[in-house]
Short mmCIF file of C-alpha atoms in Angstrom, two decimals:
data_model
loop_
_atom_site.label_atom_id
_atom_site.label_comp_id
_atom_site.label_asym_id
_atom_site.label_seq_id
_atom_site.Cartn_x
_atom_site.Cartn_y
_atom_site.Cartn_z
CA MET A 1 111.09 98.22 115.45
CA HIS A 2 108.08 96.05 114.89
CA ILE A 3 105.78 99.08 115.39
CA ARG A 4 107.74 101.06 112.77
CA PHE A 5 107.52 98.31 110.17
CA SER A 6 103.78 98.20 110.95
CA ILE A 7 103.61 101.93 110.24
CA LEU A 8 105.46 101.41 106.94
CA ALA A 9 102.97 98.70 105.93
CA PHE A 10 100.11 100.96 106.76
CA VAL A 11 101.59 103.78 104.62
CA LEU A 12 102.01 101.39 101.71
CA VAL A 13 98.48 100.32 102.02
CA VAL A 14 97.27 104.01 102.07
CA LEU A 15 99.37 104.64 98.98
CA ALA A 16 97.86 101.69 97.22
CA SER A 17 94.39 102.86 98.11
CA PHE A 18 95.02 106.25 96.59
CA CYS A 19 95.86 104.55 93.32
CA GLU A 20 92.24 103.52 93.19
CA VAL A 21 90.87 106.90 94.33
CA LYS A 22 93.03 109.14 92.12
CA ALA A 23 95.13 112.01 93.29
CA GLN A 24 93.70 115.18 91.90
CA TYR A 25 95.72 118.10 90.49
CA SER A 26 94.76 121.30 92.35
CA GLN A 27 94.23 123.57 89.35
CA SER A 28 91.75 122.97 86.54
CA SER A 29 91.61 125.30 83.55
CA PRO A 30 89.66 125.79 80.33
CA TYR A 31 93.01 125.06 78.62
CA SER A 32 92.87 121.54 79.96
CA LYS A 33 90.83 120.79 76.80
CA TYR A 34 94.12 120.46 74.90
CA GLY A 35 96.66 117.62 74.95
CA ILE A 36 96.41 115.38 78.06
CA GLY A 37 95.11 118.34 80.13
CA SER A 38 96.73 120.87 82.44
CA THR A 39 100.15 119.38 83.35
CA THR A 40 101.90 119.99 86.66
CA SER A 41 105.62 120.17 87.30
CA SER A 42 105.73 120.91 91.08
CA PRO A 43 103.69 118.49 93.08
CA ASN A 44 105.69 119.19 96.21
CA GLN A 45 104.57 122.21 98.28
CA TYR A 46 108.15 122.73 99.59
CA ILE A 47 109.42 123.10 96.01
CA SER A 48 106.37 124.95 94.73
CA SER A 49 107.07 127.81 97.22
CA MET A 50 110.54 128.29 95.55
CA GLY A 51 108.97 128.72 92.11
CA GLY A 52 109.57 125.03 91.23
CA VAL A 53 113.40 124.99 91.62
CA SER A 54 114.31 121.31 92.02
CA GLN A 55 117.15 120.09 89.76
CA ALA A 56 120.09 120.98 92.04
CA PHE A 57 118.10 120.73 95.28
CA ARG A 58 118.19 117.92 97.86
CA ARG A 59 117.39 117.54 101.52
CA ASN A 60 117.68 114.65 103.98
CA ASN A 61 114.03 115.18 105.09
CA LEU A 62 112.36 115.70 101.72
CA VAL A 63 111.36 113.53 98.82
CA ASN A 64 112.16 115.49 95.60
CA ILE A 65 110.79 113.28 92.82
CA LEU A 66 111.60 115.92 90.17
CA ASN A 67 115.24 114.73 90.26
CA PRO A 68 115.63 111.11 91.35
CA ALA A 69 119.30 111.63 92.17
CA SER A 70 118.17 113.68 95.11
CA TYR A 71 117.07 110.62 97.01
CA SER A 72 120.77 110.11 97.76
CA ALA A 73 120.47 112.77 100.57
CA ILE A 74 118.28 110.50 102.72
CA ASP A 75 120.21 109.44 105.83
CA THR A 76 121.20 105.82 105.99
CA GLN A 77 119.14 105.32 109.16
CA SER A 78 116.19 107.49 108.36
CA PHE A 79 112.67 107.14 106.91
CA VAL A 80 111.05 110.17 105.24
CA PHE A 81 107.38 110.68 104.60
CA ASP A 82 105.71 113.55 102.68
CA LEU A 83 101.96 114.33 102.37
CA GLY A 84 100.72 117.42 100.54
CA MET A 85 97.42 119.07 99.68
CA SER A 86 96.21 122.40 98.23
CA MET A 87 93.34 124.78 97.71
CA THR A 88 92.95 126.93 94.61
CA TRP A 89 90.73 129.84 93.86
CA SER A 90 90.52 130.78 90.05
CA ASN A 91 89.05 133.64 88.17
CA ILE A 92 88.40 132.89 84.50
CA LYS A 93 87.59 135.73 82.19
CA THR A 94 87.24 136.76 78.58
CA THR A 95 86.68 140.25 77.19
CA ASP A 96 83.01 140.20 78.26
CA TYR A 97 82.66 137.23 80.64
CA SER A 98 83.99 136.21 84.07
CA SER A 99 83.48 133.32 86.50
CA ASN A 100 85.09 131.99 89.68
CA SER A 101 85.84 128.44 90.91
CA PHE A 102 87.37 126.70 93.88
CA LEU A 103 89.02 123.28 94.23
CA ALA A 104 90.72 121.51 97.11
CA SER A 105 92.73 118.36 96.49
CA LEU A 106 95.51 116.03 97.50
CA ASN A 107 98.80 116.69 95.71
CA ASN A 108 101.20 114.01 96.68
CA ILE A 109 102.05 111.26 99.03
CA SER A 110 105.70 110.10 99.08
CA LEU A 111 108.12 108.11 101.18
CA ALA A 112 111.82 107.29 100.98
CA PHE A 113 114.32 105.16 102.91
CA PRO A 114 117.73 103.69 102.47
CA LEU A 115 118.54 100.26 101.08
CA THR A 116 122.29 100.51 101.62
CA LYS A 117 124.72 103.39 102.20
CA SER A 118 124.84 103.99 98.48
CA PHE A 119 121.34 103.09 97.28
CA LYS A 120 118.12 104.88 98.42
CA LEU A 121 114.57 104.05 97.42
CA ALA A 122 111.48 106.31 97.00
CA ILE A 123 107.78 105.58 96.39
CA SER A 124 105.28 108.25 95.51
CA LEU A 125 101.84 108.96 94.05
CA THR A 126 101.60 112.27 92.23
CA PRO A 127 99.37 113.93 89.54
CA VAL A 128 100.37 114.14 85.93
CA SER A 129 97.49 116.15 84.50
CA ASP A 130 93.98 117.34 85.21
CA ILE A 131 91.07 117.85 82.94
CA SER A 132 88.09 119.99 83.98
CA TYR A 133 86.38 122.33 81.60
CA SER A 134 82.91 123.32 80.33
CA VAL A 135 82.59 125.78 77.49
CA THR A 136 79.41 126.81 75.63
CA ASP A 137 79.00 129.13 72.69
CA THR A 138 75.46 130.23 71.77
CA ILE A 139 74.99 131.40 68.23
CA LYS A 140 71.95 132.86 66.34
CA ALA A 141 71.65 131.52 62.80
CA GLN A 142 69.29 131.92 59.83
CA LEU A 143 67.82 128.47 58.95
CA ASP A 144 65.75 127.54 55.96
CA THR A 145 62.18 128.18 57.25
CA GLU A 146 58.94 129.63 55.81
CA ASP A 147 59.11 132.38 58.33
CA GLU A 148 61.95 134.79 57.26
CA ASN A 149 61.89 136.39 60.72
CA TYR A 150 62.46 133.09 62.50
CA MET A 151 65.95 133.16 64.03
CA PRO A 152 66.53 130.07 66.05
CA THR A 153 69.60 129.70 68.18
CA TYR A 154 72.02 126.81 68.49
CA ALA A 155 74.74 126.17 70.95
CA LYS A 156 78.06 124.36 70.71
CA GLY A 157 79.29 122.92 74.00
CA PHE A 158 82.49 121.19 75.06
CA ASP A 159 82.97 119.27 78.32
CA GLY A 160 85.90 117.39 79.83
CA SER A 161 86.84 115.74 83.10
CA GLY A 162 89.39 113.28 84.56
CA GLY A 163 93.14 113.31 84.33
CA LEU A 164 96.28 111.18 84.74
CA ASP A 165 98.25 110.20 87.79
CA LYS A 166 101.36 108.14 88.37
CA VAL A 167 102.85 105.83 90.94
CA THR A 168 106.66 106.21 90.95
CA LEU A 169 109.37 103.90 92.13
CA GLY A 170 112.61 105.78 92.30
CA LEU A 171 116.19 104.60 92.96
CA SER A 172 119.32 106.72 93.54
CA TYR A 173 122.99 105.72 93.66
CA GLN A 174 125.83 107.61 95.22
CA PRO A 175 129.38 106.20 94.81
CA MET A 176 130.92 106.03 98.34
CA PHE A 177 134.24 104.33 97.49
CA SER A 178 135.83 107.60 96.33
CA LYS A 179 135.77 111.09 97.95
CA PHE A 180 135.48 112.79 94.55
CA LEU A 181 132.88 110.43 93.10
CA SER A 182 130.78 110.74 96.25
CA GLN A 183 130.02 114.27 95.16
CA PHE A 184 127.96 112.78 92.31
CA ALA A 185 124.61 111.08 92.59
CA PHE A 186 122.58 109.30 89.93
CA GLY A 187 118.95 108.27 89.91
CA VAL A 188 116.09 106.73 87.92
CA ASN A 189 112.29 107.03 88.23
CA ALA A 190 110.16 104.22 86.87
CA SER A 191 106.53 105.31 86.81
CA TYR A 192 103.23 103.71 86.02
CA VAL A 193 100.81 106.29 84.54
CA PHE A 194 97.12 105.65 84.74
CA GLY A 195 93.78 107.48 84.59
CA ASN A 196 90.75 108.33 82.55
CA MET A 197 90.07 111.19 80.20
CA TYR A 198 86.51 112.06 79.22
CA ARG A 199 85.63 114.56 76.54
CA SER A 200 82.36 115.42 74.91
CA SER A 201 80.96 117.89 72.33
CA ILE A 202 77.26 118.81 71.91
CA LEU A 203 75.16 120.68 69.41
CA THR A 204 71.78 121.92 70.71
CA PHE A 205 68.95 123.91 69.07
CA GLY A 206 66.75 126.23 71.00
CA GLY A 207 63.09 126.71 69.92
CA ALA A 208 63.62 124.98 66.52
CA GLU A 209 61.07 122.30 65.74
CA GLY A 210 62.28 119.33 63.72
CA TYR A 211 65.90 119.64 64.82
CA LEU A 212 67.54 117.06 67.02
CA ASN A 213 70.30 117.83 69.45
CA SER A 214 73.45 115.78 69.08
CA ARG A 215 76.22 114.65 71.40
CA ALA A 216 79.60 112.83 70.90
CA GLU A 217 81.39 111.35 73.83
CA ARG A 218 84.96 110.02 73.98
CA ASN A 219 86.18 108.08 76.95
CA TYR A 220 89.76 107.04 77.23
CA ASN A 221 91.27 104.65 79.73
CA ILE A 222 95.03 105.10 79.87
CA SER A 223 97.88 102.99 81.24
CA ALA A 224 101.57 103.21 80.47
CA PHE A 225 105.12 103.15 81.90
CA GLU A 226 107.63 105.94 81.68
CA PHE A 227 111.22 106.50 82.85
CA ASP A 228 113.19 109.53 83.95
CA LEU A 229 116.91 109.75 84.51
CA GLY A 230 118.66 112.22 86.85
CA MET A 231 122.07 113.27 88.18
CA GLN A 232 123.35 115.72 90.67
CA TYR A 233 126.83 117.05 91.51
CA PHE A 234 127.77 119.10 94.61
CA GLN A 235 131.11 120.83 95.03
CA PRO A 236 132.05 122.12 98.52
CA MET A 237 133.77 125.52 98.39
CA LYS A 238 136.72 126.64 100.59
CA ASN A 239 134.34 128.75 102.78
CA GLY A 240 132.11 125.77 103.36
CA ASP A 241 129.37 126.87 100.92
CA ILE A 242 128.19 124.35 98.29
CA PHE A 243 127.85 124.73 94.56
CA GLY A 244 125.42 122.36 92.91
CA PHE A 245 124.42 121.20 89.49
CA GLY A 246 121.55 118.92 88.55
CA ALA A 247 119.94 117.56 85.41
CA THR A 248 117.11 115.17 84.35
CA VAL A 249 116.00 113.66 81.13
CA GLY A 250 112.43 112.61 80.58
CA LEU A 251 112.52 109.90 77.95
CA PRO A 252 109.83 109.96 75.14
CA LYS A 253 107.07 107.57 75.73
CA LYS A 254 103.82 106.09 74.40
CA TYR A 255 100.69 106.10 76.49
CA SER A 256 98.44 103.26 75.47
CA PHE A 257 94.67 103.69 75.71
CA ASP A 258 91.32 102.03 75.17
CA GLU A 259 88.64 104.35 73.67
CA GLU A 260 84.87 104.25 73.70
CA TYR A 261 83.23 106.55 71.18
CA PHE A 262 79.48 107.23 71.41
CA ARG A 263 77.49 109.56 69.16
CA TYR A 264 73.72 110.01 69.51
CA THR A 265 70.83 112.35 69.02
CA TYR A 266 68.42 113.44 71.75
CA ILE A 267 65.75 115.98 72.73
CA ASN A 268 65.22 117.89 75.97
CA GLU A 269 61.96 117.12 77.77
CA ASN A 270 61.20 118.58 81.15
CA GLU A 271 64.86 119.55 81.65
CA ALA A 272 66.00 115.98 80.94
CA ALA A 273 67.71 114.53 77.83
CA THR A 274 65.75 111.80 76.05
CA LEU A 275 67.78 109.57 73.69
CA GLN A 276 66.45 109.45 70.17
CA ASP A 277 68.90 107.51 68.13
CA THR A 278 72.43 106.10 68.42
CA VAL A 279 74.43 107.31 65.38
CA LEU A 280 77.65 105.54 66.14
CA TYR A 281 79.21 103.45 68.86
CA LYS A 282 82.70 101.86 68.61
CA LYS A 283 85.55 100.69 70.65
CA SER A 284 89.23 101.05 69.67
CA ASP A 285 92.69 101.37 71.02
CA GLY A 286 95.66 103.56 70.25
CA LYS A 287 98.63 105.42 71.63
CA ILE A 288 99.45 108.95 72.69
CA THR A 289 102.95 109.99 71.72
CA MET A 290 104.53 112.04 74.54
CA PRO A 291 107.58 114.23 73.97
CA TYR A 292 110.97 114.05 75.69
CA SER A 293 112.09 116.76 78.10
CA ILE A 294 115.51 117.94 79.30
CA SER A 295 115.97 119.81 82.57
CA GLY A 296 119.00 121.53 84.16
CA GLY A 297 119.71 123.64 87.22
CA LEU A 298 122.34 125.36 89.32
CA SER A 299 122.39 126.12 93.00
CA TYR A 300 124.44 127.87 95.66
CA GLU A 301 123.86 127.24 99.34
CA ARG A 302 125.20 127.70 102.84
CA ALA A 303 124.13 124.89 105.13
CA ASN A 304 121.37 125.85 107.54
CA LYS A 305 121.39 129.41 106.22
CA PHE A 306 120.41 130.01 102.59
CA PHE A 307 119.80 128.38 99.24
CA LEU A 308 119.54 129.88 95.79
CA GLY A 309 118.66 127.97 92.66
CA ALA A 310 117.72 128.35 88.97
CA ASP A 311 116.16 125.82 86.60
CA VAL A 312 115.36 125.57 82.92
CA VAL A 313 113.19 122.91 81.35
CA TYR A 314 112.84 122.27 77.63
CA THR A 315 110.06 119.99 76.30
CA LYS A 316 109.67 118.90 72.67
CA TRP A 317 105.92 119.28 72.59
CA SER A 318 105.89 119.56 68.79
CA ARG A 319 106.21 115.72 68.73
CA PHE A 320 103.04 115.24 70.77
CA SER A 321 100.36 113.35 68.85
CA PHE A 322 96.88 112.14 69.75
CA VAL A 323 94.07 110.71 67.62
CA GLU A 324 91.50 113.12 68.95
CA ASP A 325 90.46 116.04 66.78
CA ALA A 326 90.75 119.72 67.78
CA GLN A 327 93.79 119.28 69.95
CA GLY A 328 95.27 122.66 68.92
CA GLU A 329 98.79 123.15 67.76
CA MET A 330 101.62 122.24 70.03
CA LYS A 331 104.92 124.14 70.22
CA ASP A 332 108.20 123.36 71.92
CA ASN A 333 108.33 125.23 75.12
CA ILE A 334 110.71 126.42 77.80
CA LYS A 335 110.03 126.84 81.54
CA LEU A 336 112.28 128.97 83.73
CA ALA A 337 112.37 128.98 87.58
CA LEU A 338 114.24 131.06 90.10
CA GLY A 339 113.89 130.71 93.81
CA GLY A 340 115.47 130.06 97.18
CA GLU A 341 115.11 129.79 100.92
CA PHE A 342 116.50 131.55 104.06
CA ILE A 343 116.82 130.53 107.71
CA PRO A 344 117.48 133.56 110.02
CA ASN A 345 119.18 131.61 112.86
CA ILE A 346 118.95 127.76 113.15
CA TYR A 347 119.98 128.03 116.79
CA GLY A 348 117.79 131.08 117.66
CA THR A 349 114.20 131.56 118.80
CA TYR A 350 111.39 129.47 117.29
CA LEU A 351 110.50 132.12 114.73
CA GLN A 352 114.17 132.52 113.77
CA LYS A 353 114.22 128.78 113.04
CA PHE A 354 111.52 129.16 110.38
CA THR A 355 112.59 128.50 106.80
CA TYR A 356 111.35 131.26 104.50
CA ARG A 357 111.04 130.68 100.74
CA ALA A 358 110.14 132.59 97.60
CA GLY A 359 110.31 132.08 93.83
CA VAL A 360 109.16 133.00 90.37
CA ASN A 361 108.53 130.84 87.31
CA TYR A 362 107.66 131.50 83.68
CA ASP A 363 106.39 129.11 81.03
CA ASN A 364 106.28 130.45 77.46
CA GLY A 365 103.46 127.96 76.65
CA TYR A 366 103.17 124.86 74.50
CA ILE A 367 99.55 125.44 73.41
CA TYR A 368 99.18 127.65 70.35
CA ILE A 369 95.75 129.07 69.55
CA ASN A 370 94.63 131.98 67.37
CA ASP A 371 98.31 132.94 66.72
CA GLU A 372 98.93 133.26 70.47
CA ARG A 373 100.96 131.07 72.88
CA ILE A 374 99.20 130.30 76.17
CA SER A 375 101.97 131.42 78.53
CA LYS A 376 102.07 131.32 82.24
CA LEU A 377 103.69 133.39 84.97
CA GLY A 378 103.72 132.50 88.72
CA LEU A 379 104.92 134.12 91.91
CA SER A 380 105.18 132.11 95.10
CA PHE A 381 106.36 132.20 98.67
CA GLY A 382 106.16 130.04 101.75
CA PHE A 383 107.75 128.89 105.03
CA SER A 384 108.31 125.82 107.10
CA LEU A 385 107.45 125.47 110.79
CA PRO A 386 109.90 123.08 112.48
CA ILE A 387 108.49 120.48 114.74
CA LYS A 388 110.32 119.43 117.93
CA ARG A 389 111.29 116.12 116.39
CA LEU A 390 114.38 116.73 114.23
CA GLY A 391 113.77 116.94 110.50
CA THR A 392 109.92 117.18 110.71
CA ASN A 393 108.29 120.24 109.30
CA ILE A 394 104.87 121.67 108.44
CA ASN A 395 105.23 123.50 105.08
CA LEU A 396 102.92 126.27 103.85
CA SER A 397 103.10 127.67 100.34
CA PHE A 398 101.23 130.54 98.54
CA GLU A 399 101.16 131.13 94.80
CA TYR A 400 99.67 133.63 92.41
CA GLY A 401 99.53 132.84 88.76
CA LYS A 402 98.35 134.20 85.45
CA LEU A 403 97.64 131.81 82.53
CA GLY A 404 96.62 132.92 79.04
CA THR A 405 95.30 136.18 77.74
CA THR A 406 92.01 137.88 76.74
CA LYS A 407 93.53 138.86 73.39
CA HIS A 408 92.28 137.25 70.10
CA ASP A 409 89.10 136.00 71.79
CA LEU A 410 91.01 133.83 74.23
CA ILE A 411 90.70 133.13 77.99
CA GLN A 412 92.77 134.42 80.83
CA GLU A 413 92.94 132.66 84.17
CA ASN A 414 94.17 134.22 87.40
CA TYR A 415 94.55 131.76 90.31
CA TYR A 416 95.57 131.91 93.97
CA SER A 417 96.71 128.68 95.61
CA ILE A 418 97.45 127.72 99.21
CA GLY A 419 99.35 124.55 99.85
CA LEU A 420 100.01 122.54 103.04
CA SER A 421 102.40 119.65 103.39
CA ILE A 422 103.86 117.63 106.21
CA THR A 423 107.41 116.22 105.82
CA ALA A 424 108.24 113.78 108.55
CA LYS A 425 111.62 112.28 109.21
CA ASP A 426 112.29 109.47 111.76
CA ARG A 427 115.33 107.33 112.59
CA TRP A 428 114.76 103.70 111.54
CA PHE A 429 117.02 100.64 111.27
CA VAL A 430 118.90 101.52 114.52
CA LYS A 431 119.97 98.51 116.50
CA ARG A 432 119.71 99.35 120.17
CA LYS A 433 122.41 98.17 122.62
CA TYR A 434 120.01 97.83 125.52
CA ARG A 435 116.41 96.53 125.63
#
C-alpha cells in the first residue's frame, strides 16, 4: 500500500511538472491565427478513434474528461491512469503553393480514483488550443521614385506561436441510495487555463533604399478558471443491452491576460535584423470573452461486445471577443460525431480480445473568411491491445482530416495523425486479510 501511494505521489509530481513544460496540441494550422488558436475537442486517443464520441460513453478503465459524469464508472477500489501522445503529418496548400510539416507531442495525462462509493475524483492536464503559423505575402508595388521603371517589392508577414493548456480537477456523483437514481450520474470539471500566445506582423521592403522595415509584436500571458457541468443516464434493456444519454454544458467564461505590445523599425544587415527605432511599447491587461457550449449524445451498447454512439456540440462562437485586430468573423458552429467499438470475443484468442473502433466527425466551422466557413471533416479508426493485467490497454488511433478549402484564395490542410495512449487500471485501497 505504501508503494502505491508513492506511485501516486510520483504521478502528481509529473503532472505538476508538465504544467511548467506545457502540453502541446498535436496539430498546428494556418487557421490558428484566428481566435485563441486551433482548438481541440478529443484529447483522449481512445475517444479520438471513435470520431470524438464521448457524451454517453464511460468505462471503468478510462478517464473521459469530456463528460465529468463519466468518472462515476471508476471502480470503488481502482486507480486509473492515462497517458497519450500523437504524431501528425500535414500538407498545407493553396491554388499554387504546397508545403508539408510534422509534429509529435504529448496529448494528455490523466488519473482518476474513488473518494467514496458515490464520489469519484479525476485530475488531468490537456491542451485547449495551439498556435503555430507563418504566412508571407510578397507584393510588387509602384512607389514614388525618380525612376519610373523601379518596381520595389514589399512583403507582409504574420507569425504566431504558443497556445493554451488546462489542469482539470473533476468530481462525479452517482446516487447509490436508490436503484432508479443510481442510473444517473452528475459531474463537474473545474479547470485552470494557462498559457502564452505570441503574434507578430511585419512589413519588409526589398531593394528599396530609404525604407525601413517594421514589426509589431503582441505577447499575451493568459490565466483563468472555467467550469463544465455534465450528466449521464444509462437504462438497462430487457435483453441486457444498455441505452445511454449524456450531456454537458460549458459555461461562458472570461480569460484574463497581460499583454506586451512592441512596435519597432529595423533594417536587415548580413541576414540579421538591426533595430533602428522603437515606435511604441506598452503593457496592458484585458479579457477574452469565451462562448458557452452545449453537448449531447446517445449510445447503445452490449457489454464486452459493441458500443455505438452519436454526439452533437453547439458553441456560441459569435459571442467571442478579443482586443486583437484581424481576428476574422466568428460564427456559431455545430460539430457532429458518430462512432463505435467492437470486440469479436472477449473470451477468445488474443486477437479476438482486441477492441476495434471507428468513427467520423464533421465541424461546419466557426471561422468565417472571404464568405467561406472553414469546415472540417475527419475519419478515424483504432484498436486496443489488452495487457495481461485486467483493465490495462495500449490504444492506437489513426485519423485523416481535411480542414478548409482552396476556394476564394483560402488554404486547405490535409492531415494524417497517429496516436498512442496507455490506459492502466490497478486495484487500490484493498485491505488484505493476511500479511
